[in-house]
Amino acid sequence: MREVVLVYLDRSGGLQKFVHDCKKYNDSKQSYAVYRFIISINPSDIAELDATLGNYILHNPLQAAQIFQSVCFIAIKTLSLIEQLQTEAQISILLKPTHLPPLPSYVLSLSAYPFNYTSQRFYMSEGIVIAMGTVTKYTQGARFLCTEETCPFSEGFRCIRVHCPGATESATVRTDFVCSLCSSPLQEDMKFRVLGDKQIVEIIDAKILNALKGYSNDKSHFRMQAISVFLR
């Protein structure tokens, strides 16, 4: 699947954009804990190249991003695109689909009950924004070092925490992380923390417009519940 990813990026122009993004990181001469890349993908085009990879992207996007991460790391090292990059863990890939298949199973309904959307895959959803919060900061990535000086993880970029979709802030930054090699406490290197913007919006199903008309053909009682969406 790595070979298919490389072929797709080359044909779609994504590889050229990736090289351009790498150049911006490399020209900054600043060492980052996490190098973040947004890759636009067309699920239909990928499925034509390889049905397995296309299905994997649609239904296991977090695991599929790891395949893109591996390909991007090899490309950076092979072409010497970012001199400061040390480990594959420093690369954060966000897959951004151009569209999803026009099938009911890919539509997340805001009014259907119960909510049986337990899989961490892509869904489409439409609604009316009824409230917006202020833009605040969140941690996209952080570097941790082992407190045991003799441990190999006490230097370099071996312990990297990267925010994943659906995770809370405490999943990325806490004070109780321990070294996977020697079980000593990990301490964050604050100067390498990478921040991003986030905003919370409240959306509600468009069916609320019928209720606002002041009448309803359905005599049964119903309740509309807003849903919080995190924009990052």
GROMACS .gro file of C-alpha atoms in nm:
model
  232
    1MET     CA    1   0.000   0.000   0.000
    2ARG     CA    2   0.296   0.233   0.049
    3GLU     CA    3   0.377   0.203  -0.321
    4VAL     CA    4   0.016   0.288  -0.411
    5VAL     CA    5   0.028   0.593  -0.183
    6LEU     CA    6   0.340   0.716  -0.356
    7VAL     CA    7   0.187   0.663  -0.701
    8TYR     CA    8  -0.129   0.848  -0.601
    9LEU     CA    9   0.059   1.143  -0.452
   10ASP     CA   10   0.267   1.169  -0.769
   11ARG     CA   11  -0.034   1.158  -1.002
   12SER     CA   12  -0.258   1.389  -0.798
   13GLY     CA   13   0.000   1.661  -0.743
   14GLY     CA   14   0.007   1.590  -0.373
   15LEU     CA   15   0.376   1.501  -0.385
   16GLN     CA   16   0.463   1.839  -0.532
   17LYS     CA   17   0.264   2.016  -0.261
   18PHE     CA   18   0.430   1.799   0.003
   19VAL     CA   19   0.776   1.893  -0.125
   20HIS     CA   20   0.673   2.261  -0.117
   21ASP     CA   21   0.553   2.230   0.244
   22CYS     CA   22   0.878   2.057   0.339
   23LYS     CA   23   1.075   2.344   0.182
   24LYS     CA   24   0.895   2.593   0.406
   25TYR     CA   25   0.988   2.390   0.713
   26ASN     CA   26   1.348   2.346   0.596
   27ASP     CA   27   1.396   2.715   0.512
   28SER     CA   28   1.280   2.823   0.858
   29LYS     CA   29   1.596   2.669   1.012
   30GLN     CA   30   1.391   2.607   1.325
   31SER     CA   31   1.376   2.263   1.480
   32TYR     CA   32   1.018   2.147   1.534
   33ALA     CA   33   0.892   1.868   1.755
   34VAL     CA   34   0.614   1.790   1.505
   35TYR     CA   35   0.594   1.858   1.132
   36ARG     CA   36   0.228   1.871   1.032
   37PHE     CA   37   0.108   1.803   0.677
   38ILE     CA   38  -0.247   1.822   0.538
   39ILE     CA   39  -0.293   1.587   0.242
   40SER     CA   40  -0.603   1.615   0.023
   41ILE     CA   41  -0.722   1.279  -0.105
   42ASN     CA   42  -0.988   1.168  -0.352
   43PRO     CA   43  -1.125   0.835  -0.223
   44SER     CA   44  -1.261   0.740  -0.565
   45ASP     CA   45  -0.926   0.787  -0.739
   46ILE     CA   46  -0.745   0.590  -0.470
   47ALA     CA   47  -1.001   0.309  -0.490
   48GLU     CA   48  -0.938   0.284  -0.865
   49LEU     CA   49  -0.566   0.242  -0.800
   50ASP     CA   50  -0.610  -0.002  -0.513
   51ALA     CA   51  -0.950  -0.099  -0.370
   52THR     CA   52  -0.796  -0.220  -0.043
   53LEU     CA   53  -0.625   0.111   0.027
   54GLY     CA   54  -0.936   0.305  -0.073
   55ASN     CA   55  -1.150   0.106   0.168
   56TYR     CA   56  -0.885   0.139   0.438
   57ILE     CA   57  -0.883   0.519   0.407
   58LEU     CA   58  -1.262   0.543   0.423
   59HIS     CA   59  -1.308   0.312   0.723
   60ASN     CA   60  -0.977   0.330   0.912
   61PRO     CA   61  -0.848   0.683   0.845
   62LEU     CA   62  -0.627   0.699   1.154
   63GLN     CA   63  -0.444   0.379   1.058
   64ALA     CA   64  -0.433   0.486   0.693
   65ALA     CA   65  -0.266   0.810   0.798
   66GLN     CA   66   0.017   0.601   0.944
   67ILE     CA   67   0.084   0.456   0.597
   68PHE     CA   68   0.104   0.808   0.454
   69GLN     CA   69   0.327   0.901   0.747
   70SER     CA   70   0.571   0.621   0.663
   71VAL     CA   71   0.579   0.718   0.293
   72CYS     CA   72   0.634   1.086   0.374
   73PHE     CA   73   0.915   1.005   0.616
   74ILE     CA   74   1.095   0.792   0.356
   75ALA     CA   75   1.050   1.069   0.097
   76ILE     CA   76   1.192   1.332   0.332
   77LYS     CA   77   1.495   1.121   0.415
   78THR     CA   78   1.555   1.004   0.057
   79LEU     CA   79   1.529   1.354  -0.092
   80SER     CA   80   1.678   1.534   0.211
   81LEU     CA   81   1.377   1.766   0.229
   82ILE     CA   82   1.397   1.854   0.601
   83GLU     CA   83   1.744   1.841   0.751
   84GLN     CA   84   1.618   1.884   1.109
   85LEU     CA   85   1.383   1.583   1.100
   86GLN     CA   86   1.509   1.292   1.309
   87THR     CA   87   1.231   1.036   1.364
   88GLU     CA   88   0.915   0.923   1.187
   89ALA     CA   89   0.714   1.004   1.501
   90GLN     CA   90   0.774   1.375   1.434
   91ILE     CA   91   0.551   1.364   1.125
   92SER     CA   92   0.179   1.432   1.172
   93ILE     CA   93  -0.044   1.354   0.873
   94LEU     CA   94  -0.401   1.481   0.840
   95LEU     CA   95  -0.596   1.318   0.557
   96LYS     CA   96  -0.855   1.554   0.408
   97PRO     CA   97  -1.101   1.380   0.171
   98THR     CA   98  -1.236   1.588  -0.116
   99HIS     CA   99  -1.567   1.403  -0.087
  100LEU     CA  100  -1.724   1.083   0.043
  101PRO     CA  101  -1.930   0.821  -0.141
  102PRO     CA  102  -2.293   0.939  -0.179
  103LEU     CA  103  -2.428   0.652   0.028
  104PRO     CA  104  -2.652   0.666   0.338
  105SER     CA  105  -2.393   0.488   0.553
  106TYR     CA  106  -2.155   0.784   0.514
  107VAL     CA  107  -2.409   1.039   0.636
  108LEU     CA  108  -2.418   1.115   1.008
  109SER     CA  109  -2.773   1.210   1.099
  110LEU     CA  110  -2.814   1.465   1.377
  111SER     CA  111  -3.173   1.357   1.446
  112ALA     CA  112  -3.168   0.978   1.419
  113TYR     CA  113  -3.176   0.782   1.744
  114PRO     CA  114  -2.990   0.596   1.875
  115PHE     CA  115  -2.651   0.723   1.769
  116ASN     CA  116  -2.468   0.409   1.661
  117TYR     CA  117  -2.169   0.591   1.517
  118THR     CA  118  -1.893   0.418   1.709
  119SER     CA  119  -1.636   0.372   1.432
  120GLN     CA  120  -1.363   0.631   1.392
  121ARG     CA  121  -1.416   0.692   1.023
  122PHE     CA  122  -1.527   0.974   0.798
  123TYR     CA  123  -1.889   1.092   0.799
  124MET     CA  124  -2.075   1.372   0.626
  125SER     CA  125  -2.311   1.587   0.829
  126GLU     CA  126  -2.517   1.897   0.761
  127GLY     CA  127  -2.680   2.125   1.012
  128ILE     CA  128  -2.744   2.480   1.121
  129VAL     CA  129  -2.486   2.658   1.335
  130ILE     CA  130  -2.665   2.814   1.631
  131ALA     CA  131  -2.365   2.917   1.842
  132MET     CA  132  -1.990   2.969   1.807
  133GLY     CA  133  -1.723   2.981   2.074
  134THR     CA  134  -1.407   3.187   2.074
  135VAL     CA  135  -1.090   3.065   1.904
  136THR     CA  136  -0.853   2.912   2.159
  137LYS     CA  137  -0.524   2.723   2.148
  138TYR     CA  138  -0.465   2.350   2.177
  139THR     CA  139  -0.152   2.135   2.167
  140GLN     CA  140  -0.090   1.972   1.829
  141GLY     CA  141   0.232   1.808   1.939
  142ALA     CA  142   0.489   1.801   2.218
  143ARG     CA  143   0.832   1.660   2.287
  144PHE     CA  144   0.906   1.467   2.605
  145LEU     CA  145   1.242   1.365   2.751
  146CYS     CA  146   1.320   1.091   2.999
  147THR     CA  147   1.434   1.223   3.337
  148GLU     CA  148   1.688   0.941   3.369
  149GLU     CA  149   2.005   1.089   3.217
  150THR     CA  150   2.152   0.749   3.126
  151CYS     CA  151   1.843   0.649   2.927
  152PRO     CA  152   1.866   0.684   2.546
  153PHE     CA  153   1.526   0.856   2.553
  154SER     CA  154   1.668   1.144   2.759
  155GLU     CA  155   1.768   1.316   2.435
  156GLY     CA  156   1.658   1.342   2.076
  157PHE     CA  157   1.301   1.315   1.949
  158ARG     CA  158   1.208   0.963   2.052
  159CYS     CA  159   0.911   1.053   2.276
  160ILE     CA  160   0.665   1.259   2.074
  161ARG     CA  161   0.299   1.312   2.160
  162VAL     CA  162   0.072   1.414   1.871
  163HIS     CA  163  -0.294   1.509   1.895
  164CYS     CA  164  -0.531   1.262   1.729
  165PRO     CA  165  -0.889   1.338   1.620
  166GLY     CA  166  -1.128   1.288   1.908
  167ALA     CA  167  -0.860   1.303   2.178
  168THR     CA  168  -0.866   1.543   2.471
  169GLU     CA  169  -0.587   1.782   2.567
  170SER     CA  170  -0.478   1.552   2.851
  171ALA     CA  171  -0.411   1.273   2.602
  172THR     CA  172  -0.136   1.486   2.447
  173VAL     CA  173   0.007   1.676   2.744
  174ARG     CA  174   0.019   1.545   3.100
  175THR     CA  175   0.270   1.516   3.382
  176ASP     CA  176   0.232   1.143   3.452
  177PHE     CA  177   0.377   0.997   3.130
  178VAL     CA  178   0.653   0.741   3.188
  179CYS     CA  179   0.937   0.623   2.967
  180SER     CA  180   0.857   0.307   2.771
  181LEU     CA  181   1.220   0.198   2.801
  182CYS     CA  182   1.309   0.248   3.168
  183SER     CA  183   0.973   0.351   3.325
  184SER     CA  184   1.119   0.676   3.456
  185PRO     CA  185   0.898   0.990   3.448
  186LEU     CA  186   0.891   1.191   3.126
  187GLN     CA  187   0.924   1.567   3.129
  188GLU     CA  188   0.800   1.792   2.850
  189ASP     CA  189   1.045   2.015   2.667
  190MET     CA  190   0.825   2.325   2.660
  191LYS     CA  191   1.020   2.508   2.390
  192PHE     CA  192   0.917   2.243   2.137
  193ARG     CA  193   0.542   2.252   2.206
  194VAL     CA  194   0.341   2.303   1.885
  195LEU     CA  195   0.012   2.493   1.922
  196GLY     CA  196  -0.288   2.520   1.692
  197ASP     CA  197  -0.625   2.695   1.688
  198LYS     CA  198  -0.953   2.533   1.782
  199GLN     CA  199  -1.311   2.653   1.795
  200ILE     CA  200  -1.628   2.490   1.926
  201VAL     CA  201  -1.953   2.537   1.735
  202GLU     CA  202  -2.303   2.416   1.819
  203ILE     CA  203  -2.500   2.272   1.528
  204ILE     CA  204  -2.855   2.139   1.508
  205ASP     CA  205  -3.045   1.942   1.248
  206ALA     CA  206  -3.211   2.146   0.971
  207LYS     CA  207  -3.547   1.994   1.070
  208ILE     CA  208  -3.562   2.256   1.345
  209LEU     CA  209  -3.684   2.499   1.078
  210ASN     CA  210  -4.014   2.311   1.060
  211ALA     CA  211  -4.064   2.357   1.434
  212LEU     CA  212  -3.996   2.730   1.406
  213LYS     CA  213  -4.291   2.767   1.167
  214GLY     CA  214  -4.523   2.745   1.465
  215TYR     CA  215  -4.707   2.432   1.363
  216SER     CA  216  -4.640   2.069   1.289
  217ASN     CA  217  -4.834   1.801   1.105
  218ASP     CA  218  -4.689   1.545   1.343
  219LYS     CA  219  -4.881   1.552   1.672
  220SER     CA  220  -4.614   1.354   1.856
  221HIS     CA  221  -4.379   1.544   2.084
  222PHE     CA  222  -4.016   1.578   1.986
  223ARG     CA  223  -3.703   1.747   2.114
  224MET     CA  224  -3.411   1.893   1.922
  225GLN     CA  225  -3.062   1.848   2.067
  226ALA     CA  226  -2.764   2.057   1.956
  227ILE     CA  227  -2.430   1.883   1.902
  228SER     CA  228  -2.088   2.031   1.978
  229VAL     CA  229  -1.834   2.017   1.697
  230PHE     CA  230  -1.464   2.088   1.748
  231LEU     CA  231  -1.300   2.270   1.457
  232ARG     CA  232  -0.922   2.237   1.466
   0.00000   0.00000   0.00000
